[in-house]
């Protein structure tokens, strides 16, 4: 399993994905140990039992079985997305075993191939740019399809107005007016921002790079941050820790969550999460009638993926 996780890193999977798969495989191994089963004996029936155990398991730290959501679902159970991710981790493990041993059988059954996005994409002029969705296992659970939650103009103004440092304003501006993901913002280097040319070079999922127009107001905020607030350091990252023992080191995802958690409590904007600012950017583009392909290019989305993910 460690070799499989190392293989994912070699294939340029993000460290967060590899970490999540590692915990998923750890849960699978613990369940196999409780059932006194070896990995070589795992079959489709075994996977069905494992998925059933995941659906019945309680999440530590969640409210008890008497607390349910408005749709009647218990809040102490694992979400369908979590269980499907565990299935994907196990399926990928057996696929990796098959690469090393062609005689090994993958116990995860394959499902039907995904449908085309639209009727004309198969024979249209741009059909060669459209990728089929990968076949998904028949064991996958049905996941609820929820619309992205965006902030209203008043909520966005209240949240951004509560930010006091130029660094925090620049981070919020890049997500709200440029549509960047939080990890894309934290991964920016100083050389990635062309303030004079109003462009940003963004490295997204799968190390895919794209150029995003830089809003003039956000460019001004970044310029002031670089001149007046950014600590003197040899680090290449754009956004750094400003105070404390880690001063001058790159800002982490945990630090960014702490900032927004504090300002959510300060302003009372309950939905003021970092990713909500990106959703707000996509919603504004959609309401303005921007073409879907342009929106996908700005947001760094492939044609087959959901918007604002």
PDB file of C-alpha atoms in Angstrom:
ATOM      1  CA  UNK A   1       0.000   0.000   0.000  1.00  0.00           C
ATOM      2  CA  UNK A   2       2.870   2.367   0.662  1.00  0.00           C
ATOM      3  CA  UNK A   3       4.188   1.583  -2.803  1.00  0.00           C
ATOM      4  CA  UNK A   4       0.757   2.380  -4.249  1.00  0.00           C
ATOM      5  CA  UNK A   5       0.658   5.739  -2.467  1.00  0.00           C
ATOM      6  CA  UNK A   6       4.168   6.500  -3.718  1.00  0.00           C
ATOM      7  CA  UNK A   7       2.962   5.572  -7.211  1.00  0.00           C
ATOM      8  CA  UNK A   8       0.180   8.168  -6.893  1.00  0.00           C
ATOM      9  CA  UNK A   9       2.719  10.834  -5.979  1.00  0.00           C
ATOM     10  CA  UNK A  10       4.767   9.860  -9.030  1.00  0.00           C
ATOM     11  CA  UNK A  11       1.608  10.352 -11.125  1.00  0.00           C
ATOM     12  CA  UNK A  12       1.361  13.929  -9.811  1.00  0.00           C
ATOM     13  CA  UNK A  13      -1.601  13.365  -7.488  1.00  0.00           C
ATOM     14  CA  UNK A  14      -1.885  16.137  -4.930  1.00  0.00           C
ATOM     15  CA  UNK A  15      -0.483  15.418  -1.443  1.00  0.00           C
ATOM     16  CA  UNK A  16      -3.963  16.011   0.018  1.00  0.00           C
ATOM     17  CA  UNK A  17      -5.468  13.299  -2.215  1.00  0.00           C
ATOM     18  CA  UNK A  18      -2.704  10.841  -1.368  1.00  0.00           C
ATOM     19  CA  UNK A  19      -3.158  11.577   2.330  1.00  0.00           C
ATOM     20  CA  UNK A  20      -6.915  10.985   2.095  1.00  0.00           C
ATOM     21  CA  UNK A  21      -6.384   7.718   0.193  1.00  0.00           C
ATOM     22  CA  UNK A  22      -3.909   6.637   2.851  1.00  0.00           C
ATOM     23  CA  UNK A  23      -6.486   7.049   5.618  1.00  0.00           C
ATOM     24  CA  UNK A  24      -9.103   5.299   3.473  1.00  0.00           C
ATOM     25  CA  UNK A  25      -6.819   2.309   2.968  1.00  0.00           C
ATOM     26  CA  UNK A  26      -5.998   2.320   6.680  1.00  0.00           C
ATOM     27  CA  UNK A  27      -9.725   2.044   7.468  1.00  0.00           C
ATOM     28  CA  UNK A  28     -10.005  -0.797   4.938  1.00  0.00           C
ATOM     29  CA  UNK A  29      -7.047  -2.658   6.496  1.00  0.00           C
ATOM     30  CA  UNK A  30      -8.458  -2.290   9.992  1.00  0.00           C
ATOM     31  CA  UNK A  31     -11.778  -3.694   8.830  1.00  0.00           C
ATOM     32  CA  UNK A  32     -10.004  -6.618   7.131  1.00  0.00           C
ATOM     33  CA  UNK A  33      -8.108  -7.277  10.357  1.00  0.00           C
ATOM     34  CA  UNK A  34     -11.361  -7.318  12.348  1.00  0.00           C
ATOM     35  CA  UNK A  35     -12.838  -9.788   9.847  1.00  0.00           C
ATOM     36  CA  UNK A  36      -9.624 -11.885   9.879  1.00  0.00           C
ATOM     37  CA  UNK A  37      -9.285 -11.584   6.088  1.00  0.00           C
ATOM     38  CA  UNK A  38      -6.145 -11.303   3.996  1.00  0.00           C
ATOM     39  CA  UNK A  39      -5.939  -8.871   1.086  1.00  0.00           C
ATOM     40  CA  UNK A  40      -5.552 -11.759  -1.379  1.00  0.00           C
ATOM     41  CA  UNK A  41      -8.947 -13.155  -0.338  1.00  0.00           C
ATOM     42  CA  UNK A  42     -10.878  -9.947  -1.006  1.00  0.00           C
ATOM     43  CA  UNK A  43     -13.690 -10.398  -3.510  1.00  0.00           C
ATOM     44  CA  UNK A  44     -16.743  -8.463  -4.590  1.00  0.00           C
ATOM     45  CA  UNK A  45     -18.779  -9.888  -1.700  1.00  0.00           C
ATOM     46  CA  UNK A  46     -16.102  -8.681   0.706  1.00  0.00           C
ATOM     47  CA  UNK A  47     -16.277  -5.178  -0.733  1.00  0.00           C
ATOM     48  CA  UNK A  48     -20.070  -5.182  -0.397  1.00  0.00           C
ATOM     49  CA  UNK A  49     -19.693  -6.076   3.279  1.00  0.00           C
ATOM     50  CA  UNK A  50     -17.078  -3.345   3.727  1.00  0.00           C
ATOM     51  CA  UNK A  51     -19.305  -0.701   2.139  1.00  0.00           C
ATOM     52  CA  UNK A  52     -22.204  -1.827   4.323  1.00  0.00           C
ATOM     53  CA  UNK A  53     -19.992  -1.460   7.396  1.00  0.00           C
ATOM     54  CA  UNK A  54     -19.015   2.051   6.254  1.00  0.00           C
ATOM     55  CA  UNK A  55     -22.671   3.021   5.872  1.00  0.00           C
ATOM     56  CA  UNK A  56     -23.481   1.754   9.375  1.00  0.00           C
ATOM     57  CA  UNK A  57     -20.413   3.210  11.103  1.00  0.00           C
ATOM     58  CA  UNK A  58     -20.652   6.304  13.295  1.00  0.00           C
ATOM     59  CA  UNK A  59     -18.272   9.224  12.843  1.00  0.00           C
ATOM     60  CA  UNK A  60     -16.412   9.983  16.096  1.00  0.00           C
ATOM     61  CA  UNK A  61     -17.222  13.398  17.524  1.00  0.00           C
ATOM     62  CA  UNK A  62     -20.500  13.839  15.652  1.00  0.00           C
ATOM     63  CA  UNK A  63     -23.874  14.282  17.460  1.00  0.00           C
ATOM     64  CA  UNK A  64     -25.640  11.051  18.431  1.00  0.00           C
ATOM     65  CA  UNK A  65     -28.130   8.974  16.455  1.00  0.00           C
ATOM     66  CA  UNK A  66     -31.087  11.126  17.513  1.00  0.00           C
ATOM     67  CA  UNK A  67     -29.787  14.165  15.547  1.00  0.00           C
ATOM     68  CA  UNK A  68     -30.920  14.238  11.922  1.00  0.00           C
ATOM     69  CA  UNK A  69     -30.841  16.745   9.077  1.00  0.00           C
ATOM     70  CA  UNK A  70     -33.911  18.346   7.527  1.00  0.00           C
ATOM     71  CA  UNK A  71     -34.078  15.549   4.929  1.00  0.00           C
ATOM     72  CA  UNK A  72     -34.108  12.864   7.634  1.00  0.00           C
ATOM     73  CA  UNK A  73     -30.474  11.749   7.333  1.00  0.00           C
ATOM     74  CA  UNK A  74     -28.505  10.989  10.489  1.00  0.00           C
ATOM     75  CA  UNK A  75     -25.615  13.378  11.036  1.00  0.00           C
ATOM     76  CA  UNK A  76     -23.319  10.811  12.657  1.00  0.00           C
ATOM     77  CA  UNK A  77     -22.923   8.706   9.491  1.00  0.00           C
ATOM     78  CA  UNK A  78     -20.314   8.958   6.752  1.00  0.00           C
ATOM     79  CA  UNK A  79     -21.346  10.886   3.652  1.00  0.00           C
ATOM     80  CA  UNK A  80     -21.769   9.100   0.324  1.00  0.00           C
ATOM     81  CA  UNK A  81     -18.800  11.045  -1.075  1.00  0.00           C
ATOM     82  CA  UNK A  82     -16.544   9.706   1.695  1.00  0.00           C
ATOM     83  CA  UNK A  83     -17.630   6.105   1.089  1.00  0.00           C
ATOM     84  CA  UNK A  84     -17.170   6.479  -2.676  1.00  0.00           C
ATOM     85  CA  UNK A  85     -13.686   7.886  -2.106  1.00  0.00           C
ATOM     86  CA  UNK A  86     -12.842   4.830   0.000  1.00  0.00           C
ATOM     87  CA  UNK A  87     -14.063   2.634  -2.827  1.00  0.00           C
ATOM     88  CA  UNK A  88     -11.916   4.591  -5.297  1.00  0.00           C
ATOM     89  CA  UNK A  89      -8.856   4.136  -3.073  1.00  0.00           C
ATOM     90  CA  UNK A  90      -9.422   0.367  -2.802  1.00  0.00           C
ATOM     91  CA  UNK A  91     -10.096   0.069  -6.542  1.00  0.00           C
ATOM     92  CA  UNK A  92      -6.927   1.985  -7.348  1.00  0.00           C
ATOM     93  CA  UNK A  93      -4.946  -0.282  -5.028  1.00  0.00           C
ATOM     94  CA  UNK A  94      -6.097  -3.409  -6.863  1.00  0.00           C
ATOM     95  CA  UNK A  95      -5.442  -1.732 -10.211  1.00  0.00           C
ATOM     96  CA  UNK A  96      -1.883  -1.081  -9.046  1.00  0.00           C
ATOM     97  CA  UNK A  97      -1.570  -4.731  -7.990  1.00  0.00           C
ATOM     98  CA  UNK A  98      -2.712  -5.707 -11.489  1.00  0.00           C
ATOM     99  CA  UNK A  99       0.053  -3.611 -13.041  1.00  0.00           C
ATOM    100  CA  UNK A 100       2.635  -5.679 -11.185  1.00  0.00           C
ATOM    101  CA  UNK A 101       0.840  -9.005 -11.487  1.00  0.00           C
ATOM    102  CA  UNK A 102      -1.290  -9.361 -14.648  1.00  0.00           C
ATOM    103  CA  UNK A 103      -2.865 -12.535 -13.238  1.00  0.00           C
ATOM    104  CA  UNK A 104      -4.338 -10.645 -10.260  1.00  0.00           C
ATOM    105  CA  UNK A 105      -8.061  -9.891 -10.490  1.00  0.00           C
ATOM    106  CA  UNK A 106      -9.619  -6.588  -9.506  1.00  0.00           C
ATOM    107  CA  UNK A 107     -12.645  -7.383  -7.304  1.00  0.00           C
ATOM    108  CA  UNK A 108     -14.211  -3.974  -7.966  1.00  0.00           C
ATOM    109  CA  UNK A 109     -16.725  -4.380 -10.818  1.00  0.00           C
ATOM    110  CA  UNK A 110     -16.756  -1.719 -13.497  1.00  0.00           C
ATOM    111  CA  UNK A 111     -19.895   0.209 -14.328  1.00  0.00           C
ATOM    112  CA  UNK A 112     -21.138   1.765 -17.527  1.00  0.00           C
ATOM    113  CA  UNK A 113     -19.179   4.485 -19.267  1.00  0.00           C
ATOM    114  CA  UNK A 114     -20.267   8.011 -18.494  1.00  0.00           C
ATOM    115  CA  UNK A 115     -22.570   9.773 -20.915  1.00  0.00           C
ATOM    116  CA  UNK A 116     -21.533  12.586 -23.206  1.00  0.00           C
ATOM    117  CA  UNK A 117     -22.167  16.056 -21.861  1.00  0.00           C
ATOM    118  CA  UNK A 118     -24.438  17.088 -24.747  1.00  0.00           C
ATOM    119  CA  UNK A 119     -25.953  15.452 -27.802  1.00  0.00           C
ATOM    120  CA  UNK A 120     -23.765  17.315 -30.302  1.00  0.00           C
ATOM    121  CA  UNK A 121     -20.410  16.749 -28.637  1.00  0.00           C
ATOM    122  CA  UNK A 122     -19.848  13.380 -30.290  1.00  0.00           C
ATOM    123  CA  UNK A 123     -19.885  14.731 -33.853  1.00  0.00           C
ATOM    124  CA  UNK A 124     -19.363  18.478 -33.354  1.00  0.00           C
ATOM    125  CA  UNK A 125     -16.378  20.428 -34.595  1.00  0.00           C
ATOM    126  CA  UNK A 126     -14.831  20.319 -31.108  1.00  0.00           C
ATOM    127  CA  UNK A 127     -15.600  16.654 -30.449  1.00  0.00           C
ATOM    128  CA  UNK A 128     -11.889  15.835 -30.327  1.00  0.00           C
ATOM    129  CA  UNK A 129     -11.489  18.088 -27.274  1.00  0.00           C
ATOM    130  CA  UNK A 130     -14.222  16.375 -25.242  1.00  0.00           C
ATOM    131  CA  UNK A 131     -13.116  13.516 -23.018  1.00  0.00           C
ATOM    132  CA  UNK A 132     -15.329  10.639 -21.997  1.00  0.00           C
ATOM    133  CA  UNK A 133     -15.987  10.219 -18.347  1.00  0.00           C
ATOM    134  CA  UNK A 134     -14.240   7.222 -16.871  1.00  0.00           C
ATOM    135  CA  UNK A 135     -16.341   4.127 -16.155  1.00  0.00           C
ATOM    136  CA  UNK A 136     -17.487   4.185 -12.559  1.00  0.00           C
ATOM    137  CA  UNK A 137     -17.976   1.140 -10.403  1.00  0.00           C
ATOM    138  CA  UNK A 138     -21.452  -0.277  -9.985  1.00  0.00           C
ATOM    139  CA  UNK A 139     -20.780  -0.317  -6.227  1.00  0.00           C
ATOM    140  CA  UNK A 140     -20.743   3.479  -5.989  1.00  0.00           C
ATOM    141  CA  UNK A 141     -23.415   5.141  -3.901  1.00  0.00           C
ATOM    142  CA  UNK A 142     -25.656   7.801  -5.358  1.00  0.00           C
ATOM    143  CA  UNK A 143     -24.414  11.226  -4.313  1.00  0.00           C
ATOM    144  CA  UNK A 144     -26.713  14.222  -3.834  1.00  0.00           C
ATOM    145  CA  UNK A 145     -26.196  16.966  -6.406  1.00  0.00           C
ATOM    146  CA  UNK A 146     -26.176  20.300  -4.631  1.00  0.00           C
ATOM    147  CA  UNK A 147     -25.853  23.714  -6.188  1.00  0.00           C
ATOM    148  CA  UNK A 148     -22.779  25.757  -5.219  1.00  0.00           C
ATOM    149  CA  UNK A 149     -23.509  28.090  -2.323  1.00  0.00           C
ATOM    150  CA  UNK A 150     -22.565  31.669  -3.188  1.00  0.00           C
ATOM    151  CA  UNK A 151     -22.563  34.770  -1.032  1.00  0.00           C
ATOM    152  CA  UNK A 152     -24.852  37.683  -1.703  1.00  0.00           C
ATOM    153  CA  UNK A 153     -23.207  41.027  -2.607  1.00  0.00           C
ATOM    154  CA  UNK A 154     -23.955  42.326   0.887  1.00  0.00           C
ATOM    155  CA  UNK A 155     -22.464  39.248   2.570  1.00  0.00           C
ATOM    156  CA  UNK A 156     -19.350  39.364   0.401  1.00  0.00           C
ATOM    157  CA  UNK A 157     -18.875  43.075   1.106  1.00  0.00           C
ATOM    158  CA  UNK A 158     -19.320  42.523   4.844  1.00  0.00           C
ATOM    159  CA  UNK A 159     -16.849  39.641   4.954  1.00  0.00           C
ATOM    160  CA  UNK A 160     -14.178  41.345   2.852  1.00  0.00           C
ATOM    161  CA  UNK A 161     -14.697  44.636   4.702  1.00  0.00           C
ATOM    162  CA  UNK A 162     -13.865  42.965   8.007  1.00  0.00           C
ATOM    163  CA  UNK A 163     -10.388  41.973   6.795  1.00  0.00           C
ATOM    164  CA  UNK A 164      -7.799  44.321   8.243  1.00  0.00           C
ATOM    165  CA  UNK A 165      -4.470  43.331   6.659  1.00  0.00           C
ATOM    166  CA  UNK A 166      -3.455  43.863   3.043  1.00  0.00           C
ATOM    167  CA  UNK A 167      -2.490  40.185   2.849  1.00  0.00           C
ATOM    168  CA  UNK A 168      -5.934  38.947   3.844  1.00  0.00           C
ATOM    169  CA  UNK A 169      -7.634  41.423   1.502  1.00  0.00           C
ATOM    170  CA  UNK A 170      -5.445  40.268  -1.373  1.00  0.00           C
ATOM    171  CA  UNK A 171      -6.232  36.611  -0.680  1.00  0.00           C
ATOM    172  CA  UNK A 172      -9.978  37.282  -0.552  1.00  0.00           C
ATOM    173  CA  UNK A 173      -9.770  39.393  -3.703  1.00  0.00           C
ATOM    174  CA  UNK A 174      -8.007  36.678  -5.678  1.00  0.00           C
ATOM    175  CA  UNK A 175     -10.767  34.213  -4.806  1.00  0.00           C
ATOM    176  CA  UNK A 176     -13.683  36.633  -5.144  1.00  0.00           C
ATOM    177  CA  UNK A 177     -12.661  38.572  -8.269  1.00  0.00           C
ATOM    178  CA  UNK A 178     -10.318  36.094  -9.994  1.00  0.00           C
ATOM    179  CA  UNK A 179     -11.965  32.768  -9.073  1.00  0.00           C
ATOM    180  CA  UNK A 180      -8.903  31.059  -7.614  1.00  0.00           C
ATOM    181  CA  UNK A 181      -9.078  28.068  -5.285  1.00  0.00           C
ATOM    182  CA  UNK A 182      -7.641  28.537  -1.810  1.00  0.00           C
ATOM    183  CA  UNK A 183      -4.760  26.132  -2.512  1.00  0.00           C
ATOM    184  CA  UNK A 184      -4.039  27.950  -5.772  1.00  0.00           C
ATOM    185  CA  UNK A 185      -3.790  31.214  -3.855  1.00  0.00           C
ATOM    186  CA  UNK A 186      -1.488  29.707  -1.242  1.00  0.00           C
ATOM    187  CA  UNK A 187       0.657  28.173  -3.999  1.00  0.00           C
ATOM    188  CA  UNK A 188       1.341  31.485  -5.756  1.00  0.00           C
ATOM    189  CA  UNK A 189       4.923  32.701  -5.937  1.00  0.00           C
ATOM    190  CA  UNK A 190       5.829  36.363  -6.244  1.00  0.00           C
ATOM    191  CA  UNK A 191       6.959  35.845  -9.841  1.00  0.00           C
ATOM    192  CA  UNK A 192       3.536  34.393 -10.758  1.00  0.00           C
ATOM    193  CA  UNK A 193       1.858  37.793 -10.363  1.00  0.00           C
ATOM    194  CA  UNK A 194       2.358  40.290 -13.178  1.00  0.00           C
ATOM    195  CA  UNK A 195       0.947  43.461 -11.644  1.00  0.00           C
ATOM    196  CA  UNK A 196       1.823  45.665 -14.600  1.00  0.00           C
ATOM    197  CA  UNK A 197       0.433  43.269 -17.200  1.00  0.00           C
ATOM    198  CA  UNK A 198      -2.609  42.356 -15.041  1.00  0.00           C
ATOM    199  CA  UNK A 199      -2.070  38.588 -15.331  1.00  0.00           C
ATOM    200  CA  UNK A 200      -1.609  35.714 -12.864  1.00  0.00           C
ATOM    201  CA  UNK A 201       0.007  32.378 -13.666  1.00  0.00           C
ATOM    202  CA  UNK A 202      -1.983  29.842 -11.640  1.00  0.00           C
ATOM    203  CA  UNK A 203      -1.006  26.223 -10.999  1.00  0.00           C
ATOM    204  CA  UNK A 204      -4.198  24.232 -10.437  1.00  0.00           C
ATOM    205  CA  UNK A 205      -5.116  20.602  -9.952  1.00  0.00           C
ATOM    206  CA  UNK A 206      -2.770  18.108 -11.571  1.00  0.00           C
ATOM    207  CA  UNK A 207      -0.100  20.840 -11.891  1.00  0.00           C
ATOM    208  CA  UNK A 208      -2.065  22.345 -14.796  1.00  0.00           C
ATOM    209  CA  UNK A 209      -1.133  25.953 -15.401  1.00  0.00           C
ATOM    210  CA  UNK A 210      -3.422  28.691 -16.706  1.00  0.00           C
ATOM    211  CA  UNK A 211      -3.306  32.464 -17.050  1.00  0.00           C
ATOM    212  CA  UNK A 212      -6.017  34.434 -15.297  1.00  0.00           C
ATOM    213  CA  UNK A 213      -6.724  38.165 -15.735  1.00  0.00           C
ATOM    214  CA  UNK A 214      -5.874  40.140 -12.608  1.00  0.00           C
ATOM    215  CA  UNK A 215      -8.472  42.622 -11.407  1.00  0.00           C
ATOM    216  CA  UNK A 216      -7.019  46.128 -11.172  1.00  0.00           C
ATOM    217  CA  UNK A 217      -8.243  46.680  -7.598  1.00  0.00           C
ATOM    218  CA  UNK A 218      -6.788  43.356  -6.458  1.00  0.00           C
ATOM    219  CA  UNK A 219      -3.529  44.231  -8.215  1.00  0.00           C
ATOM    220  CA  UNK A 220      -3.348  47.466  -6.214  1.00  0.00           C
ATOM    221  CA  UNK A 221      -3.915  45.583  -2.956  1.00  0.00           C
ATOM    222  CA  UNK A 222      -1.195  43.048  -3.812  1.00  0.00           C
ATOM    223  CA  UNK A 223       1.174  45.912  -4.703  1.00  0.00           C
ATOM    224  CA  UNK A 224       0.647  47.584  -1.316  1.00  0.00           C
ATOM    225  CA  UNK A 225       1.071  44.234   0.457  1.00  0.00           C
ATOM    226  CA  UNK A 226       4.406  43.617  -1.279  1.00  0.00           C
ATOM    227  CA  UNK A 227       5.709  47.097  -0.526  1.00  0.00           C
ATOM    228  CA  UNK A 228       4.456  47.654   3.017  1.00  0.00           C
ATOM    229  CA  UNK A 229       3.495  44.423   4.737  1.00  0.00           C
ATOM    230  CA  UNK A 230       5.214  41.326   3.339  1.00  0.00           C
ATOM    231  CA  UNK A 231       8.074  40.224   5.663  1.00  0.00           C
ATOM    232  CA  UNK A 232      11.615  40.372   4.350  1.00  0.00           C
ATOM    233  CA  UNK A 233      12.494  36.755   3.579  1.00  0.00           C
ATOM    234  CA  UNK A 234      14.073  34.506   0.987  1.00  0.00           C
ATOM    235  CA  UNK A 235      10.835  32.514   0.539  1.00  0.00           C
ATOM    236  CA  UNK A 236       9.335  32.583  -2.957  1.00  0.00           C
ATOM    237  CA  UNK A 237       5.719  32.268  -1.813  1.00  0.00           C
ATOM    238  CA  UNK A 238       3.587  35.344  -2.217  1.00  0.00           C
ATOM    239  CA  UNK A 239       1.582  35.076   1.001  1.00  0.00           C
ATOM    240  CA  UNK A 240       3.560  34.604   4.203  1.00  0.00           C
ATOM    241  CA  UNK A 241       2.888  34.470   7.933  1.00  0.00           C
ATOM    242  CA  UNK A 242       3.177  38.004   9.296  1.00  0.00           C
ATOM    243  CA  UNK A 243       3.526  37.426  13.050  1.00  0.00           C
ATOM    244  CA  UNK A 244       4.715  34.889  15.579  1.00  0.00           C
ATOM    245  CA  UNK A 245       7.478  32.289  15.511  1.00  0.00           C
ATOM    246  CA  UNK A 246       6.592  31.310  11.924  1.00  0.00           C
ATOM    247  CA  UNK A 247       6.956  34.844  10.608  1.00  0.00           C
ATOM    248  CA  UNK A 248       8.249  34.821   7.038  1.00  0.00           C
ATOM    249  CA  UNK A 249       7.171  31.230   6.332  1.00  0.00           C
ATOM    250  CA  UNK A 250       4.464  30.384   3.752  1.00  0.00           C
ATOM    251  CA  UNK A 251       0.888  30.662   4.928  1.00  0.00           C
ATOM    252  CA  UNK A 252      -0.704  27.231   5.327  1.00  0.00           C
ATOM    253  CA  UNK A 253      -4.215  25.978   4.594  1.00  0.00           C
ATOM    254  CA  UNK A 254      -4.853  25.633   8.331  1.00  0.00           C
ATOM    255  CA  UNK A 255      -3.811  29.253   8.860  1.00  0.00           C
ATOM    256  CA  UNK A 256      -6.152  30.390   6.077  1.00  0.00           C
ATOM    257  CA  UNK A 257      -9.059  28.475   7.619  1.00  0.00           C
ATOM    258  CA  UNK A 258      -8.314  30.110  10.967  1.00  0.00           C
ATOM    259  CA  UNK A 259      -8.475  33.570   9.400  1.00  0.00           C
ATOM    260  CA  UNK A 260     -11.850  32.955   7.776  1.00  0.00           C
ATOM    261  CA  UNK A 261     -13.227  31.202  10.859  1.00  0.00           C
ATOM    262  CA  UNK A 262     -12.430  34.280  12.945  1.00  0.00           C
ATOM    263  CA  UNK A 263     -14.056  36.674  10.467  1.00  0.00           C
ATOM    264  CA  UNK A 264     -17.141  34.468  10.074  1.00  0.00           C
ATOM    265  CA  UNK A 265     -17.701  34.808  13.798  1.00  0.00           C
ATOM    266  CA  UNK A 266     -16.896  38.508  13.695  1.00  0.00           C
ATOM    267  CA  UNK A 267     -19.316  39.359  10.876  1.00  0.00           C
ATOM    268  CA  UNK A 268     -21.981  36.700  11.360  1.00  0.00           C
ATOM    269  CA  UNK A 269     -21.654  35.554   7.713  1.00  0.00           C
ATOM    270  CA  UNK A 270     -22.084  31.826   8.361  1.00  0.00           C
ATOM    271  CA  UNK A 271     -21.289  30.842   4.771  1.00  0.00           C
ATOM    272  CA  UNK A 272     -18.096  32.875   4.587  1.00  0.00           C
ATOM    273  CA  UNK A 273     -15.764  30.014   3.738  1.00  0.00           C
ATOM    274  CA  UNK A 274     -12.836  30.503   1.333  1.00  0.00           C
ATOM    275  CA  UNK A 275     -14.421  28.349  -1.366  1.00  0.00           C
ATOM    276  CA  UNK A 276     -17.677  30.330  -1.117  1.00  0.00           C
ATOM    277  CA  UNK A 277     -15.821  33.315  -2.568  1.00  0.00           C
ATOM    278  CA  UNK A 278     -14.893  31.244  -5.615  1.00  0.00           C
ATOM    279  CA  UNK A 279     -18.519  30.120  -5.951  1.00  0.00           C
ATOM    280  CA  UNK A 280     -19.557  33.761  -5.812  1.00  0.00           C
ATOM    281  CA  UNK A 281     -17.191  34.580  -8.676  1.00  0.00           C
ATOM    282  CA  UNK A 282     -18.644  31.769 -10.809  1.00  0.00           C
ATOM    283  CA  UNK A 283     -22.204  32.804  -9.972  1.00  0.00           C
ATOM    284  CA  UNK A 284     -21.547  36.407 -11.018  1.00  0.00           C
ATOM    285  CA  UNK A 285     -20.091  35.212 -14.336  1.00  0.00           C
ATOM    286  CA  UNK A 286     -23.100  32.970 -14.955  1.00  0.00           C
ATOM    287  CA  UNK A 287     -25.560  35.756 -14.162  1.00  0.00           C
ATOM    288  CA  UNK A 288     -23.661  38.058 -16.529  1.00  0.00           C
ATOM    289  CA  UNK A 289     -24.157  35.573 -19.364  1.00  0.00           C
ATOM    290  CA  UNK A 290     -20.496  34.589 -19.795  1.00  0.00           C
ATOM    291  CA  UNK A 291     -20.032  31.568 -22.071  1.00  0.00           C
ATOM    292  CA  UNK A 292     -19.592  28.274 -20.246  1.00  0.00           C
ATOM    293  CA  UNK A 293     -16.280  27.466 -21.982  1.00  0.00           C
ATOM    294  CA  UNK A 294     -14.871  30.848 -20.908  1.00  0.00           C
ATOM    295  CA  UNK A 295     -15.986  30.238 -17.331  1.00  0.00           C
ATOM    296  CA  UNK A 296     -14.340  26.807 -17.318  1.00  0.00           C
ATOM    297  CA  UNK A 297     -11.094  28.301 -18.625  1.00  0.00           C
ATOM    298  CA  UNK A 298     -11.065  31.024 -15.968  1.00  0.00           C
ATOM    299  CA  UNK A 299     -11.925  28.605 -13.163  1.00  0.00           C
ATOM    300  CA  UNK A 300      -9.499  25.916 -14.319  1.00  0.00           C
ATOM    301  CA  UNK A 301     -12.185  23.303 -14.959  1.00  0.00           C
ATOM    302  CA  UNK A 302     -12.161  20.496 -17.495  1.00  0.00           C
ATOM    303  CA  UNK A 303     -15.261  20.179 -19.734  1.00  0.00           C
ATOM    304  CA  UNK A 304     -16.427  17.045 -17.903  1.00  0.00           C
ATOM    305  CA  UNK A 305     -16.170  18.400 -14.364  1.00  0.00           C
ATOM    306  CA  UNK A 306     -18.717  20.297 -12.330  1.00  0.00           C
ATOM    307  CA  UNK A 307     -18.551  24.060 -12.234  1.00  0.00           C
ATOM    308  CA  UNK A 308     -16.764  25.815  -9.365  1.00  0.00           C
ATOM    309  CA  UNK A 309     -15.456  22.567  -7.888  1.00  0.00           C
TER     310      UNK A 309
END
